[in-house]
Amino acid sequence: MKLINLLNEAIKEKTEYLRNQKLNEQKQAIKFKLPKLSYSYNSLQPYIDKETMEEHFDKHFKGYLDKLNDELNKKSIKVDTKDQIRAIQLILGKYPKNDTIKNNGGGFYNHVLYFENMTPDYKAPSTKFKKMLEENFNTVSEFKEQFKEAGLKQFGSGWVFLIKKGNKLVIESYANQDNPYLDKDFKGKILIAMDVWEHAYYLKHKSQRASYINDFFKVVDYKVAEARLEILSELNI
């Protein structure tokens, strides 16, 4: 009986060891992580509906993240994710010709920016940020018109960004999940990201992309845009 007990105990310890080893391997395999929303899925209503938020965040966004991590694991690409934002920027610049990383890494990063720069607590741009918009686009209204036009002209799926480049603010659109960090020499900063893929608006706005863009401006978080700008200033970029 004692021998049987010893064998059972050994088997139990071995099983526990293998289980813990597997859990540790799984933890190590997780590189990038899904950030937490600072607001609830229904708090952007009536502009962005709860059902769209659930599908967009839980399915599309998470899908890009999972596929990105899978590819990094397959290629044994090491990632220091203590600063996820800097890490994904470096990954995109280092592997722009790897379509899986480009599409899913871009999809992950673009969505991080997008969900972060929306808020249920809308406030107009600060005096400082308003002045910058006016210096580059004449008026805030003109900025919105140009941003909207870029979104409407983007053929098929893509993104529209307000970008700080040097001393200028510029509006650029990118197809699919591309963004300026695919150029490793890009030194600017994305201040505002707007998703114009159909999954971002089709459940509520159907084919009316213009209506979606109008509603996006009712939840855009200029405080986040200004915070991103401040980071640039601190880095002297």
Short mmCIF file of C-alpha atoms in Angstrom, two decimals:
data_model
loop_
_atom_site.label_atom_id
_atom_site.label_comp_id
_atom_site.label_asym_id
_atom_site.label_seq_id
_atom_site.Cartn_x
_atom_site.Cartn_y
_atom_site.Cartn_z
CA MET A 1 0.00 0.00 0.00
CA LYS A 2 2.81 2.34 0.84
CA LEU A 3 4.43 1.74 -2.57
CA ILE A 4 1.13 2.41 -4.34
CA ASN A 5 0.71 5.60 -2.36
CA LEU A 6 4.21 6.71 -3.27
CA LEU A 7 3.58 5.98 -6.95
CA ASN A 8 0.29 7.88 -6.88
CA GLU A 9 1.98 10.82 -5.18
CA ALA A 10 4.78 10.80 -7.78
CA ILE A 11 2.25 10.69 -10.62
CA LYS A 12 0.31 13.54 -9.01
CA GLU A 13 3.45 15.66 -8.65
CA LYS A 14 4.51 14.93 -12.24
CA THR A 15 1.03 15.81 -13.55
CA GLU A 16 1.04 19.06 -11.56
CA TYR A 17 4.54 19.91 -12.85
CA LEU A 18 3.51 19.33 -16.47
CA ARG A 19 0.32 21.35 -15.99
CA ASN A 20 2.25 24.29 -14.51
CA GLN A 21 4.86 24.04 -17.25
CA LYS A 22 2.12 24.19 -19.89
CA LEU A 23 0.53 27.19 -18.16
CA ASN A 24 3.90 28.97 -18.05
CA GLU A 25 4.45 28.27 -21.75
CA GLN A 26 1.01 29.69 -22.52
CA LYS A 27 1.75 32.79 -20.46
CA GLN A 28 5.05 33.27 -22.30
CA ALA A 29 3.25 32.88 -25.63
CA ILE A 30 1.04 35.87 -24.83
CA LYS A 31 2.93 38.85 -26.15
CA PHE A 32 0.57 41.72 -26.83
CA LYS A 33 -2.56 42.04 -24.72
CA LEU A 34 -5.97 43.54 -25.29
CA PRO A 35 -6.19 46.89 -23.49
CA LYS A 36 -9.14 47.69 -21.27
CA LEU A 37 -11.74 50.15 -22.46
CA SER A 38 -12.09 53.26 -20.31
CA TYR A 39 -15.83 53.31 -21.01
CA SER A 40 -18.63 50.74 -21.40
CA TYR A 41 -19.85 49.29 -24.69
CA ASN A 42 -23.12 51.21 -24.50
CA SER A 43 -21.74 54.56 -23.33
CA LEU A 44 -21.04 55.93 -26.81
CA GLN A 45 -24.71 55.60 -27.81
CA PRO A 46 -26.52 56.89 -29.75
CA TYR A 47 -23.51 57.61 -31.95
CA ILE A 48 -21.70 54.26 -31.74
CA ASP A 49 -24.11 51.48 -30.75
CA LYS A 50 -23.49 48.75 -28.20
CA GLU A 51 -23.80 45.89 -30.70
CA THR A 52 -21.15 47.42 -32.97
CA MET A 53 -18.83 47.97 -30.01
CA GLU A 54 -19.19 44.36 -28.90
CA GLU A 55 -18.52 42.96 -32.37
CA HIS A 56 -15.76 45.45 -33.10
CA PHE A 57 -13.86 45.15 -29.84
CA ASP A 58 -14.45 41.51 -28.87
CA LYS A 59 -14.32 39.94 -32.33
CA HIS A 60 -12.41 42.08 -34.85
CA PHE A 61 -9.91 43.76 -32.50
CA LYS A 62 -9.24 40.56 -30.56
CA GLY A 63 -8.94 38.64 -33.82
CA TYR A 64 -6.09 40.87 -35.00
CA LEU A 65 -4.38 40.51 -31.64
CA ASP A 66 -4.61 36.71 -31.62
CA LYS A 67 -3.31 36.37 -35.18
CA LEU A 68 -0.46 38.78 -34.47
CA ASN A 69 0.64 36.82 -31.40
CA ASP A 70 0.36 33.54 -33.30
CA GLU A 71 2.63 34.83 -36.06
CA LEU A 72 5.18 36.17 -33.59
CA ASN A 73 5.23 32.79 -31.89
CA LYS A 74 5.61 30.90 -35.18
CA LYS A 75 8.51 33.11 -36.23
CA SER A 76 10.02 33.08 -32.70
CA ILE A 77 10.04 36.88 -32.69
CA LYS A 78 10.82 38.21 -29.22
CA VAL A 79 8.83 41.22 -28.10
CA ASP A 80 9.40 43.42 -25.07
CA THR A 81 5.83 44.47 -24.34
CA LYS A 82 6.43 46.48 -21.18
CA ASP A 83 5.55 49.40 -23.45
CA GLN A 84 3.05 47.86 -25.90
CA ILE A 85 2.78 50.99 -28.03
CA ARG A 86 6.50 51.34 -28.64
CA ALA A 87 6.83 47.58 -29.15
CA ILE A 88 4.18 47.41 -31.89
CA GLN A 89 5.64 50.47 -33.62
CA LEU A 90 9.03 48.75 -33.75
CA ILE A 91 7.55 45.44 -34.94
CA LEU A 92 5.67 47.15 -37.79
CA GLY A 93 8.78 49.02 -38.92
CA LYS A 94 10.93 45.90 -38.73
CA TYR A 95 8.63 43.53 -40.64
CA PRO A 96 6.71 45.64 -43.19
CA LYS A 97 6.92 42.87 -45.81
CA ASN A 98 5.47 40.20 -43.56
CA ASP A 99 1.80 40.47 -44.55
CA THR A 100 0.54 38.66 -41.45
CA ILE A 101 2.38 41.05 -39.12
CA LYS A 102 1.54 44.07 -41.27
CA ASN A 103 -2.17 43.30 -41.43
CA ASN A 104 -2.68 42.03 -37.90
CA GLY A 105 -0.07 44.18 -36.20
CA GLY A 106 -1.52 47.20 -37.97
CA GLY A 107 -5.02 46.02 -37.07
CA PHE A 108 -4.02 45.70 -33.43
CA TYR A 109 -2.27 49.08 -33.19
CA ASN A 110 -4.83 51.04 -35.20
CA HIS A 111 -7.61 49.74 -32.98
CA VAL A 112 -5.69 50.57 -29.81
CA LEU A 113 -5.57 54.17 -31.03
CA TYR A 114 -9.18 54.19 -32.25
CA PHE A 115 -10.86 52.91 -29.10
CA GLU A 116 -8.62 55.09 -26.96
CA ASN A 117 -9.46 58.29 -28.84
CA MET A 118 -13.22 58.03 -28.33
CA THR A 119 -15.13 59.09 -25.22
CA PRO A 120 -18.70 59.43 -23.94
CA ASP A 121 -17.58 62.64 -22.24
CA TYR A 122 -17.06 64.79 -25.33
CA LYS A 123 -15.37 68.15 -24.91
CA ALA A 124 -14.37 70.66 -27.57
CA PRO A 125 -10.66 71.02 -28.32
CA SER A 126 -8.67 72.99 -25.76
CA THR A 127 -7.58 76.50 -26.67
CA LYS A 128 -4.08 75.22 -27.40
CA PHE A 129 -5.19 72.35 -29.63
CA LYS A 130 -7.81 74.50 -31.33
CA LYS A 131 -5.10 77.00 -32.22
CA MET A 132 -2.98 74.23 -33.76
CA LEU A 133 -5.92 73.03 -35.85
CA GLU A 134 -6.59 76.59 -37.00
CA GLU A 135 -2.92 77.14 -37.91
CA ASN A 136 -2.97 74.04 -40.11
CA PHE A 137 -6.55 73.93 -41.44
CA ASN A 138 -7.77 77.56 -41.02
CA THR A 139 -10.68 76.55 -38.78
CA VAL A 140 -11.77 73.55 -36.70
CA SER A 141 -14.73 73.18 -39.06
CA GLU A 142 -12.39 73.04 -42.05
CA PHE A 143 -10.30 70.39 -40.28
CA LYS A 144 -13.44 68.27 -39.77
CA GLU A 145 -14.46 68.72 -43.40
CA GLN A 146 -11.05 67.65 -44.69
CA PHE A 147 -10.96 64.70 -42.29
CA LYS A 148 -14.43 63.64 -43.37
CA GLU A 149 -13.54 64.03 -47.05
CA ALA A 150 -10.49 61.79 -46.55
CA GLY A 151 -12.74 59.18 -44.97
CA LEU A 152 -15.27 59.33 -47.80
CA LYS A 153 -12.59 59.15 -50.49
CA GLN A 154 -10.87 56.14 -48.94
CA PHE A 155 -11.81 53.39 -51.38
CA GLY A 156 -12.83 50.23 -49.57
CA SER A 157 -11.55 49.49 -46.09
CA GLY A 158 -9.01 51.70 -44.37
CA TRP A 159 -8.17 54.39 -41.86
CA VAL A 160 -7.92 58.16 -41.61
CA PHE A 161 -5.33 59.69 -39.31
CA LEU A 162 -4.52 63.15 -38.02
CA ILE A 163 -0.73 63.04 -37.87
CA LYS A 164 1.90 65.37 -36.43
CA LYS A 165 4.81 65.53 -38.87
CA GLY A 166 7.55 67.97 -37.99
CA ASN A 167 5.80 71.27 -37.29
CA LYS A 168 2.72 70.36 -39.30
CA LEU A 169 -0.54 68.58 -38.68
CA VAL A 170 -1.60 66.54 -41.71
CA ILE A 171 -4.53 64.28 -42.60
CA GLU A 172 -3.65 61.00 -44.30
CA SER A 173 -5.68 57.93 -45.25
CA TYR A 174 -4.33 54.39 -45.45
CA ALA A 175 -5.79 51.25 -46.99
CA ASN A 176 -6.65 48.14 -45.00
CA GLN A 177 -4.72 48.13 -41.69
CA ASP A 178 -1.69 50.07 -42.91
CA ASN A 179 -0.31 53.02 -40.96
CA PRO A 180 2.77 55.28 -41.11
CA TYR A 181 4.79 53.11 -38.70
CA LEU A 182 5.35 50.60 -41.49
CA ASP A 183 8.08 53.07 -42.44
CA LYS A 184 10.75 52.48 -39.79
CA ASP A 185 12.00 56.03 -40.29
CA PHE A 186 8.64 57.63 -39.45
CA LYS A 187 9.23 60.12 -36.62
CA GLY A 188 5.79 61.66 -36.28
CA LYS A 189 2.78 60.71 -34.21
CA ILE A 190 -0.80 59.68 -34.90
CA LEU A 191 -3.01 62.03 -32.89
CA ILE A 192 -6.46 60.84 -34.02
CA ALA A 193 -7.35 57.53 -35.68
CA MET A 194 -10.68 56.85 -37.39
CA ASP A 195 -11.66 53.40 -38.62
CA VAL A 196 -13.55 53.41 -41.92
CA TRP A 197 -13.85 49.65 -42.30
CA GLU A 198 -17.52 48.68 -42.65
CA HIS A 199 -17.37 46.65 -39.43
CA ALA A 200 -16.92 49.95 -37.57
CA TYR A 201 -20.31 51.30 -38.58
CA TYR A 202 -22.43 48.98 -40.74
CA LEU A 203 -24.73 47.57 -38.03
CA LYS A 204 -26.00 51.07 -37.21
CA HIS A 205 -25.17 53.32 -40.15
CA LYS A 206 -25.51 50.71 -42.92
CA SER A 207 -23.83 52.10 -46.05
CA GLN A 208 -23.89 55.70 -44.79
CA ARG A 209 -20.21 56.27 -44.06
CA ALA A 210 -20.76 60.05 -43.99
CA SER A 211 -23.29 59.65 -41.17
CA TYR A 212 -20.84 57.50 -39.23
CA ILE A 213 -18.06 60.08 -39.63
CA ASN A 214 -20.38 62.84 -38.41
CA ASP A 215 -21.14 60.73 -35.34
CA PHE A 216 -17.47 59.92 -34.82
CA PHE A 217 -16.82 63.62 -34.29
CA LYS A 218 -19.39 63.61 -31.49
CA VAL A 219 -17.34 61.10 -29.49
CA VAL A 220 -13.77 61.94 -30.53
CA ASP A 221 -11.52 62.58 -27.53
CA TYR A 222 -9.42 65.67 -28.18
CA LYS A 223 -7.84 65.31 -24.72
CA VAL A 224 -6.26 62.04 -25.85
CA ALA A 225 -5.05 63.67 -29.07
CA GLU A 226 -3.46 66.45 -27.06
CA ALA A 227 -1.87 63.96 -24.66
CA ARG A 228 -0.31 62.16 -27.63
CA LEU A 229 0.99 65.50 -28.83
CA GLU A 230 2.52 66.21 -25.41
CA ILE A 231 4.43 62.92 -25.55
CA LEU A 232 5.96 64.11 -28.82
CA SER A 233 6.97 67.41 -27.23
CA GLU A 234 8.65 65.59 -24.35
CA LEU A 235 10.63 63.50 -26.85
CA ASN A 236 11.51 66.64 -28.85
CA ILE A 237 9.97 65.18 -31.99
#
